[in-house]
PDB file of C-alpha atoms in Angstrom:
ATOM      1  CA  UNK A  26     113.299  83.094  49.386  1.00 36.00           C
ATOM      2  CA  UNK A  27     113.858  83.212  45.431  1.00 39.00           C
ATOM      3  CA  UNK A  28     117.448  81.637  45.091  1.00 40.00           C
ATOM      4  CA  UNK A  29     117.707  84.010  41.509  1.00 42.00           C
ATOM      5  CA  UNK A  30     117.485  81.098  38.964  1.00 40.00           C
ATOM      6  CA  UNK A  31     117.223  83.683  36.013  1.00 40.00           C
ATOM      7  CA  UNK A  32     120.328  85.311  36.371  1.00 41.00           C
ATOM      8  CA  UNK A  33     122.121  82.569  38.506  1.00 40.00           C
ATOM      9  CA  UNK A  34     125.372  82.285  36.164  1.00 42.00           C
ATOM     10  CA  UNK A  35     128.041  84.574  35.618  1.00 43.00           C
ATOM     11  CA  UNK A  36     130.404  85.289  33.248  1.00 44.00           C
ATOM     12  CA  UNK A  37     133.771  85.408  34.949  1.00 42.00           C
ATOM     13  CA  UNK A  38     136.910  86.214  33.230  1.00 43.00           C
ATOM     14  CA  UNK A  39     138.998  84.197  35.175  1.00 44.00           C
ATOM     15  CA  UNK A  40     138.602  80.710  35.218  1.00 44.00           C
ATOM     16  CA  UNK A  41     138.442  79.138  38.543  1.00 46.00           C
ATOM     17  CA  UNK A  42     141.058  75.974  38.643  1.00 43.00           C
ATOM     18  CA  UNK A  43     139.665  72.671  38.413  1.00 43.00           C
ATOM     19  CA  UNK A  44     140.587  71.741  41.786  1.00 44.00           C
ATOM     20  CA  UNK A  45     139.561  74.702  43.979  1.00 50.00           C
ATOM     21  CA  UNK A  46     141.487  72.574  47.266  1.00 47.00           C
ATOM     22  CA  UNK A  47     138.339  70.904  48.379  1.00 49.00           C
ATOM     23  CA  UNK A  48     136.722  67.654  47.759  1.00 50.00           C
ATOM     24  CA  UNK A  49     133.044  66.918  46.953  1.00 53.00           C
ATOM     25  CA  UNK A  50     131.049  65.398  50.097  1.00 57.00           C
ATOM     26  CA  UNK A  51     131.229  61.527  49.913  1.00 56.00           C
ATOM     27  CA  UNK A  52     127.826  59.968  48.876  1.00 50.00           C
ATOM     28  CA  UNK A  53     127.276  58.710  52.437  1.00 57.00           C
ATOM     29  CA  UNK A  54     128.127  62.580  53.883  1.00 72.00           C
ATOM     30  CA  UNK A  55     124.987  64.129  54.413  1.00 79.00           C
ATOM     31  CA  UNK A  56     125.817  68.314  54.426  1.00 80.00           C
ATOM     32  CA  UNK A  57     125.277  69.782  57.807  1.00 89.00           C
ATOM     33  CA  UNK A  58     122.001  71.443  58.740  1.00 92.00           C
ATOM     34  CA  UNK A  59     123.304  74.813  57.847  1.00 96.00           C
ATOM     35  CA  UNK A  60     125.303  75.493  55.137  1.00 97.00           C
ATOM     36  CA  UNK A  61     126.920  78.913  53.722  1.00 97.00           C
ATOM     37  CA  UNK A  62     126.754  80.213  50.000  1.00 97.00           C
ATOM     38  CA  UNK A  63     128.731  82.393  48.490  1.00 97.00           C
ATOM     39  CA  UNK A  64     125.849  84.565  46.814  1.00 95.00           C
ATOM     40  CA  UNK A  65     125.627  88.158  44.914  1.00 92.00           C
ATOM     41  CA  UNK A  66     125.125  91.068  47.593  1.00 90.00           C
ATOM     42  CA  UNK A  67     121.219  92.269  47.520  1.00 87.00           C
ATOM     43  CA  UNK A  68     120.394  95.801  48.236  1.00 88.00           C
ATOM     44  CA  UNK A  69     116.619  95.165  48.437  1.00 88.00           C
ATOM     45  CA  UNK A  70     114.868  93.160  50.418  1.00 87.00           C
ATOM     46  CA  UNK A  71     112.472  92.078  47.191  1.00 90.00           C
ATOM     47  CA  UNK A  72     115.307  91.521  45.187  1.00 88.00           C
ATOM     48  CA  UNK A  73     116.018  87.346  43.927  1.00 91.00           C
ATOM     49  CA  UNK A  74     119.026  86.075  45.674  1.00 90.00           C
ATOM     50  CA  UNK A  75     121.776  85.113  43.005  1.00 92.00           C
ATOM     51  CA  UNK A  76     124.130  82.500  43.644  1.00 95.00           C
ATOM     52  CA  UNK A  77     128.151  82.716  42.098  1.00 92.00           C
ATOM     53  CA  UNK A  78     128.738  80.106  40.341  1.00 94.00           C
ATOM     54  CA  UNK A  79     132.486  79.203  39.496  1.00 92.00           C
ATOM     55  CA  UNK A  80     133.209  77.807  35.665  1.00 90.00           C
ATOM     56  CA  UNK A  81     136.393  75.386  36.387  1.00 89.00           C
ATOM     57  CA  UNK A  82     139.279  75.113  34.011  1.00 87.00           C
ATOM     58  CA  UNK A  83     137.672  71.533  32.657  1.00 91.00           C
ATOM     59  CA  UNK A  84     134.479  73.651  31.337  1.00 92.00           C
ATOM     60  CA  UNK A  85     132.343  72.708  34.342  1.00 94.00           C
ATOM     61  CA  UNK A  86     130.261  74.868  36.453  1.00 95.00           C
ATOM     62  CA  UNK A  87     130.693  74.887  40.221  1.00 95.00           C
ATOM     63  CA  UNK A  88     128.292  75.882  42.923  1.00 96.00           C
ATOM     64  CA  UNK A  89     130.557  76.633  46.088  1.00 96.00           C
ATOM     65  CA  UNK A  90     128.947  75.351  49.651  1.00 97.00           C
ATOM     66  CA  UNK A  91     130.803  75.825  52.728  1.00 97.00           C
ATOM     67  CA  UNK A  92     130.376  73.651  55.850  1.00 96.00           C
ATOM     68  CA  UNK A  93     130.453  76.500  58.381  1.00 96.00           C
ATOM     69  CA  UNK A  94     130.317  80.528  58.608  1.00 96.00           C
ATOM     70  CA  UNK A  95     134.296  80.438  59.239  1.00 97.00           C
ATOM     71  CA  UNK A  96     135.632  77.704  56.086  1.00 96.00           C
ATOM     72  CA  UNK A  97     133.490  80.359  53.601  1.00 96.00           C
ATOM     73  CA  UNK A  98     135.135  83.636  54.975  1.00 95.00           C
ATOM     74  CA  UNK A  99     138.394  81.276  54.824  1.00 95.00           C
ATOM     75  CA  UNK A 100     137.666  80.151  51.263  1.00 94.00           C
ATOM     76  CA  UNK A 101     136.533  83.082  50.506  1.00 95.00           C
ATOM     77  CA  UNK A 102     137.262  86.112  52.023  1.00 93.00           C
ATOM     78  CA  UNK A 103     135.361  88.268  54.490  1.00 92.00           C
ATOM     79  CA  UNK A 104     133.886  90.527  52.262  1.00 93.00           C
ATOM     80  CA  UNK A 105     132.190  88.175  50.208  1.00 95.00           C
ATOM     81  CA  UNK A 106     128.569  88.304  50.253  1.00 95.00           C
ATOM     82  CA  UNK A 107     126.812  84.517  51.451  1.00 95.00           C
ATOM     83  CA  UNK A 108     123.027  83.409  52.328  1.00 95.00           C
ATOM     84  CA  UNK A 109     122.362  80.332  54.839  1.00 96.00           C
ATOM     85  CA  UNK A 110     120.829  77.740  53.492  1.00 96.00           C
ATOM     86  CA  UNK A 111     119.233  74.190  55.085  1.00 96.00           C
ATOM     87  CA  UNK A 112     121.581  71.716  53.740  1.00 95.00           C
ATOM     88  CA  UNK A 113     118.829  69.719  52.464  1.00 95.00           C
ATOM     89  CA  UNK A 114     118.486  72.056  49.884  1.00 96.00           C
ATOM     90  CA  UNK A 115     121.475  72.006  48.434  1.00 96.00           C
ATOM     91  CA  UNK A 116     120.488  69.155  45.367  1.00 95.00           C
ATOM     92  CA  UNK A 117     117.371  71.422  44.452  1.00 96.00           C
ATOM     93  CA  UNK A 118     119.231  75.047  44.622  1.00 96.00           C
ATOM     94  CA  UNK A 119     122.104  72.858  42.186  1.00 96.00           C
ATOM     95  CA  UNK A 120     119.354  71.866  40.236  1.00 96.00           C
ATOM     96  CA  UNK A 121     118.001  74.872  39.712  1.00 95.00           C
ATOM     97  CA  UNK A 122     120.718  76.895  39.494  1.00 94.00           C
ATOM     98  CA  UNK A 123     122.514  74.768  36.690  1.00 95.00           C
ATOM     99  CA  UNK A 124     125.824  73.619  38.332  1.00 96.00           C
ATOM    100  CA  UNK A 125     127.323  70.558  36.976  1.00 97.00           C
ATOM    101  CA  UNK A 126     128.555  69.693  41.032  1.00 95.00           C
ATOM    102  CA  UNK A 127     128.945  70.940  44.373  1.00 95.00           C
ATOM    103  CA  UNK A 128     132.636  71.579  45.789  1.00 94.00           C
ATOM    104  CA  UNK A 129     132.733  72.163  49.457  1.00 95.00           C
ATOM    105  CA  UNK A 130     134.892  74.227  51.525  1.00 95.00           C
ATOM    106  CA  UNK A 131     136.780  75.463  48.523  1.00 92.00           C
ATOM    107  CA  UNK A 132     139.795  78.056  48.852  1.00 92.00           C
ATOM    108  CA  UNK A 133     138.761  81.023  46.190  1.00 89.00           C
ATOM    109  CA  UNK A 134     142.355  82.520  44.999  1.00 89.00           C
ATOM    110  CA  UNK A 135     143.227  85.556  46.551  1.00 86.00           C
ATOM    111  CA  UNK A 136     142.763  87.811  42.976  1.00 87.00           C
ATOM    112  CA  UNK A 137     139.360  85.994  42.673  1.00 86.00           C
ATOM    113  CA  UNK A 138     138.163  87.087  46.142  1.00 88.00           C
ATOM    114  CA  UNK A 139     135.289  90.305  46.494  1.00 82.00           C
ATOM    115  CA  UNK A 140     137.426  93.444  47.603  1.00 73.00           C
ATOM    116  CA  UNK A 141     140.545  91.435  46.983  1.00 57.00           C
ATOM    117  CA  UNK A 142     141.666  92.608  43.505  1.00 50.00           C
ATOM    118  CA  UNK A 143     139.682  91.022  40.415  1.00 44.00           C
ATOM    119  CA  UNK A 144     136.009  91.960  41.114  1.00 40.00           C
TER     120      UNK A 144
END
């Protein structure tokens, strides 16, 4: 699977807050086997995945993992697009996707949600 590094970041026009209600894993946490990524919806099988990226009020950039299926359709609605990832993975697709950190479980406002308003 291609994880869409070209076209990876967004340009939103409004500015996730810094603190999305969710805390970074603790070094010792290891993320779960699976994990759930909030990711642009694909229409063709050969087309790269693209990840959404979140740019936070401080200027960082934000890749959003969730810890199970139900915390991202919490966090972030249940029209919002997502791939499943091994957790493992989760340093490299960071890497390559350019995110300055990881928050997990995040709660995406409401007017920031797919379907829901802003998109």
């Amino acid at each position: 699977m291609v994880y869409g590094d070209a076209h990876v970041m967004r340009d939103h026009a409004n500015e996730a807050p810094a603190v999305l209600g969710a805390a970074p894993l603790d070094d010792e946490d290891q993320p779960p086997a699976q994990v759930f990524l909030p990711a642009e919806r694909i229409t063709n099988r050969n087309q790269p995945v693209t990840l959404e990226l979140r740019r936070l009020a401080d200027g960082t950039t934000a890749m959003l993992a969730f810890t199970t299926l139900e915390a991202l359709v919490s966090g972030c609605g249940d029209t919002q697009p997502w791939i499943a990832v091994e957790g493992g993975s989760i340093p490299d697709l960071q890497r390559r996707c350019g995110a300055d950190q990881v928050v997990w479980d995040a709660a995406v406002p409401a007017d920031q949600r797919h379907g829901e308003g802003a998109r």
